[in-house]
CSV table of N, CA and C in Angstrom, one decimal:
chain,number,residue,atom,x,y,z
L,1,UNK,N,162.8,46.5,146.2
L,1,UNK,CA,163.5,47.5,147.1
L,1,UNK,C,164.4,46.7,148.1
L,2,UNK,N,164.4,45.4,148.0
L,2,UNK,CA,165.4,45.1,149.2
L,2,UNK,C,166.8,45.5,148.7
L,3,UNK,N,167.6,45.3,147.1
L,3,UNK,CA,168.5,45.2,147.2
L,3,UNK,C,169.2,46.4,147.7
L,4,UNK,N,168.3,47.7,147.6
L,4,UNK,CA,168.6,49.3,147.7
L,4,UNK,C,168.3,49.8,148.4
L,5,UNK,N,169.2,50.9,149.1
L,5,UNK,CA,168.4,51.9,149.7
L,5,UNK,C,166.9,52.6,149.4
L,6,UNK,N,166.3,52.7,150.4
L,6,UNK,CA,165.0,53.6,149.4
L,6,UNK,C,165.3,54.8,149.5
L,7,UNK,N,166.1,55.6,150.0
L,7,UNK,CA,166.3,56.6,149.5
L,7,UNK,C,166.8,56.7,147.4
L,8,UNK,N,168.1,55.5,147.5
L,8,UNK,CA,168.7,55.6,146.2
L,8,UNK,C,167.1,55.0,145.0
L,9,UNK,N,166.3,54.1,145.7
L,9,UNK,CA,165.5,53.9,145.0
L,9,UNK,C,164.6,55.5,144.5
L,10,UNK,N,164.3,55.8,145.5
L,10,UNK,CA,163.4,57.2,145.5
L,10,UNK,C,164.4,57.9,144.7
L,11,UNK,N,165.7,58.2,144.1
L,11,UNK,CA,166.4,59.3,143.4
L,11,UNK,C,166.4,58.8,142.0
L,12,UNK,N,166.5,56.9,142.2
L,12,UNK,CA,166.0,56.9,140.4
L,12,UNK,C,164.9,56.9,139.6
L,13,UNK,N,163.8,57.0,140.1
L,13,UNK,CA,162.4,56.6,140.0
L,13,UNK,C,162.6,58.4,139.6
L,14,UNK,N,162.9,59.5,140.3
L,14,UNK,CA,162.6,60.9,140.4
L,14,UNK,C,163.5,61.5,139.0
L,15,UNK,N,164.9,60.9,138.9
L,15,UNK,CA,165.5,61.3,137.7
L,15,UNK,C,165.1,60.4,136.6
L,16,UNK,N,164.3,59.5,136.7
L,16,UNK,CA,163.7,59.1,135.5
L,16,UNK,C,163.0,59.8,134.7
L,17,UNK,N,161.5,60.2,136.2
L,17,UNK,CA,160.9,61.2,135.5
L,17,UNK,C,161.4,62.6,135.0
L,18,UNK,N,162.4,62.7,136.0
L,18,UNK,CA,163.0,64.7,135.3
L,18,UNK,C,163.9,64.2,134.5
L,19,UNK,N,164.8,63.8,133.6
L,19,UNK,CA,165.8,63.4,132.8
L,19,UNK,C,164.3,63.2,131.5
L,20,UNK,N,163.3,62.0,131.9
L,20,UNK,CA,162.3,61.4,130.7
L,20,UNK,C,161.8,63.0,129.9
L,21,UNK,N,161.0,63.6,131.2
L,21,UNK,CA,160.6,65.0,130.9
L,21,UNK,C,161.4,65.8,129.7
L,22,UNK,N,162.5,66.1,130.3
L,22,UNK,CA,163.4,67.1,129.6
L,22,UNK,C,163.5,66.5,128.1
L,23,UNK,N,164.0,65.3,127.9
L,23,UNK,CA,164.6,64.8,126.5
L,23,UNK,C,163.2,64.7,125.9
L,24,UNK,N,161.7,64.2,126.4
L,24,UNK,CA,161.0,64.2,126.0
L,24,UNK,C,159.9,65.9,125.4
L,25,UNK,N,160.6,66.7,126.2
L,25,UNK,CA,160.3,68.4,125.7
L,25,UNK,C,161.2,68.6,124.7
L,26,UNK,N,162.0,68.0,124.6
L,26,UNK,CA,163.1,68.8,123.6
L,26,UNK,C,163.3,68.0,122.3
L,27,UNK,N,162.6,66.6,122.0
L,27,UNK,CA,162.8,66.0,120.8
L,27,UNK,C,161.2,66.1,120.5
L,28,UNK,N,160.0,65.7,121.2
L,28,UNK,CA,158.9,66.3,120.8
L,28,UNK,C,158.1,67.2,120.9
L,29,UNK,N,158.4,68.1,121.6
L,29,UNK,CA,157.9,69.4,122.0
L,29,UNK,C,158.7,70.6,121.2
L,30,UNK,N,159.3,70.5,121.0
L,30,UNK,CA,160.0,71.7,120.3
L,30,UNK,C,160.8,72.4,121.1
L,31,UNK,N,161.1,71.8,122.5
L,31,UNK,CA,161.7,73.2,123.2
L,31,UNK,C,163.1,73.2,123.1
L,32,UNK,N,164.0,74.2,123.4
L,32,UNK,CA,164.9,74.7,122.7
L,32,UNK,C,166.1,73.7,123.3
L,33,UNK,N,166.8,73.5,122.8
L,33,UNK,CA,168.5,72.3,123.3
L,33,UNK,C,169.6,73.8,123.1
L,34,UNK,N,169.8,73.2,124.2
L,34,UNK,CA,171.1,74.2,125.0
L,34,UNK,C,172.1,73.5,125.6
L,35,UNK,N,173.2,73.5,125.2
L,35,UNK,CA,174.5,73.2,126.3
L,35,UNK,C,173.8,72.7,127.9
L,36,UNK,N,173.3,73.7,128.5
L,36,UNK,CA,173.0,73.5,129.8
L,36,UNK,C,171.3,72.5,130.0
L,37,UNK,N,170.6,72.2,129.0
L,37,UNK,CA,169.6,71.6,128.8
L,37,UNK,C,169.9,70.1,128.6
L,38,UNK,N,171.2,69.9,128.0
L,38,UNK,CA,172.3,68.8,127.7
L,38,UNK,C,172.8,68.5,128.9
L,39,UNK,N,173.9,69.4,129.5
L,39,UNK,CA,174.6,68.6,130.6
L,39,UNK,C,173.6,68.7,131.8
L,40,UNK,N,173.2,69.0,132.3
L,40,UNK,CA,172.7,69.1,133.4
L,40,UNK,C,171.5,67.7,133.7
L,41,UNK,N,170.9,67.7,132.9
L,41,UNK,CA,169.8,65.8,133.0
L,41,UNK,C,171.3,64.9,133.2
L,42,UNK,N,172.2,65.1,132.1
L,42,UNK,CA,173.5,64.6,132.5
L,42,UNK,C,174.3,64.2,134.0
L,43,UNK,N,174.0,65.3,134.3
L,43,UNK,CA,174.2,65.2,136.1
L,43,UNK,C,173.4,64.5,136.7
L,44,UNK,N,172.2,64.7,136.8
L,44,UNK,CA,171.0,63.8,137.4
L,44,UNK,C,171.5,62.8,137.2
L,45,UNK,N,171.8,61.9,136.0
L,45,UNK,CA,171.9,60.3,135.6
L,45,UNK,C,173.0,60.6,136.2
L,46,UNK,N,174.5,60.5,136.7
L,46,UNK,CA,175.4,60.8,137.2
L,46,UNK,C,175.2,60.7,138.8
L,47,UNK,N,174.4,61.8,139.3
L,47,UNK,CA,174.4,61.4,140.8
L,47,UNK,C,173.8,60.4,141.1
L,48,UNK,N,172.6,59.8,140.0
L,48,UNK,CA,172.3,58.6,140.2
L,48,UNK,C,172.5,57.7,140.6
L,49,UNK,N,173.8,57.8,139.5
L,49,UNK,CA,174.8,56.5,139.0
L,49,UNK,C,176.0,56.2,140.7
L,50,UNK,N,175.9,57.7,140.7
L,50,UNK,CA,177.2,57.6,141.7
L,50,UNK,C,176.7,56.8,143.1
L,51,UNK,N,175.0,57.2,143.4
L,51,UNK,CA,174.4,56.8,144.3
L,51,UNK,C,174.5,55.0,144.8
L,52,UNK,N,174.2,54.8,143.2
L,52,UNK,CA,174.2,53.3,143.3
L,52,UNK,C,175.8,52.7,143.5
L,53,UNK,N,176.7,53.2,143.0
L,53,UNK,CA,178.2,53.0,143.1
L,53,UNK,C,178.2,52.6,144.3
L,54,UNK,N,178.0,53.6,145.3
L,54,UNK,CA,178.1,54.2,146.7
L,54,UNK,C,177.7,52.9,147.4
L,55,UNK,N,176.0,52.3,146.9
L,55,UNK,CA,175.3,50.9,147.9
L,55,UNK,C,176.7,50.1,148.3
């Protein structure tokens, strides 16, 4: 954690798990893939991404 914010640290650690979650319901769980079940984990990795840009 020195190189990062711990906030930015705390937002990738959190979209790991909710991004892991979702693709993990939807390729072995059966649950249903939607346009919006697509882009949206999309966004998570995205503000992520933008987060770390930002450091």
């Amino acid at each position: 954690m020195r190189s990062i914010p711990i906030g930015t640290g705390y937002a990738v650690w959190v979209a790991i798990g909710a991004v892991g979650t979702a693709v993990y319901g939807m390729i072995a769980l059966g649950d249903p893939v939607s346009a919006g079940r697509i882009v949206c984990p999309g966004l998570i990795v995205s503000g992520v991404v933008g987060l770390k840009l930002m450091h």
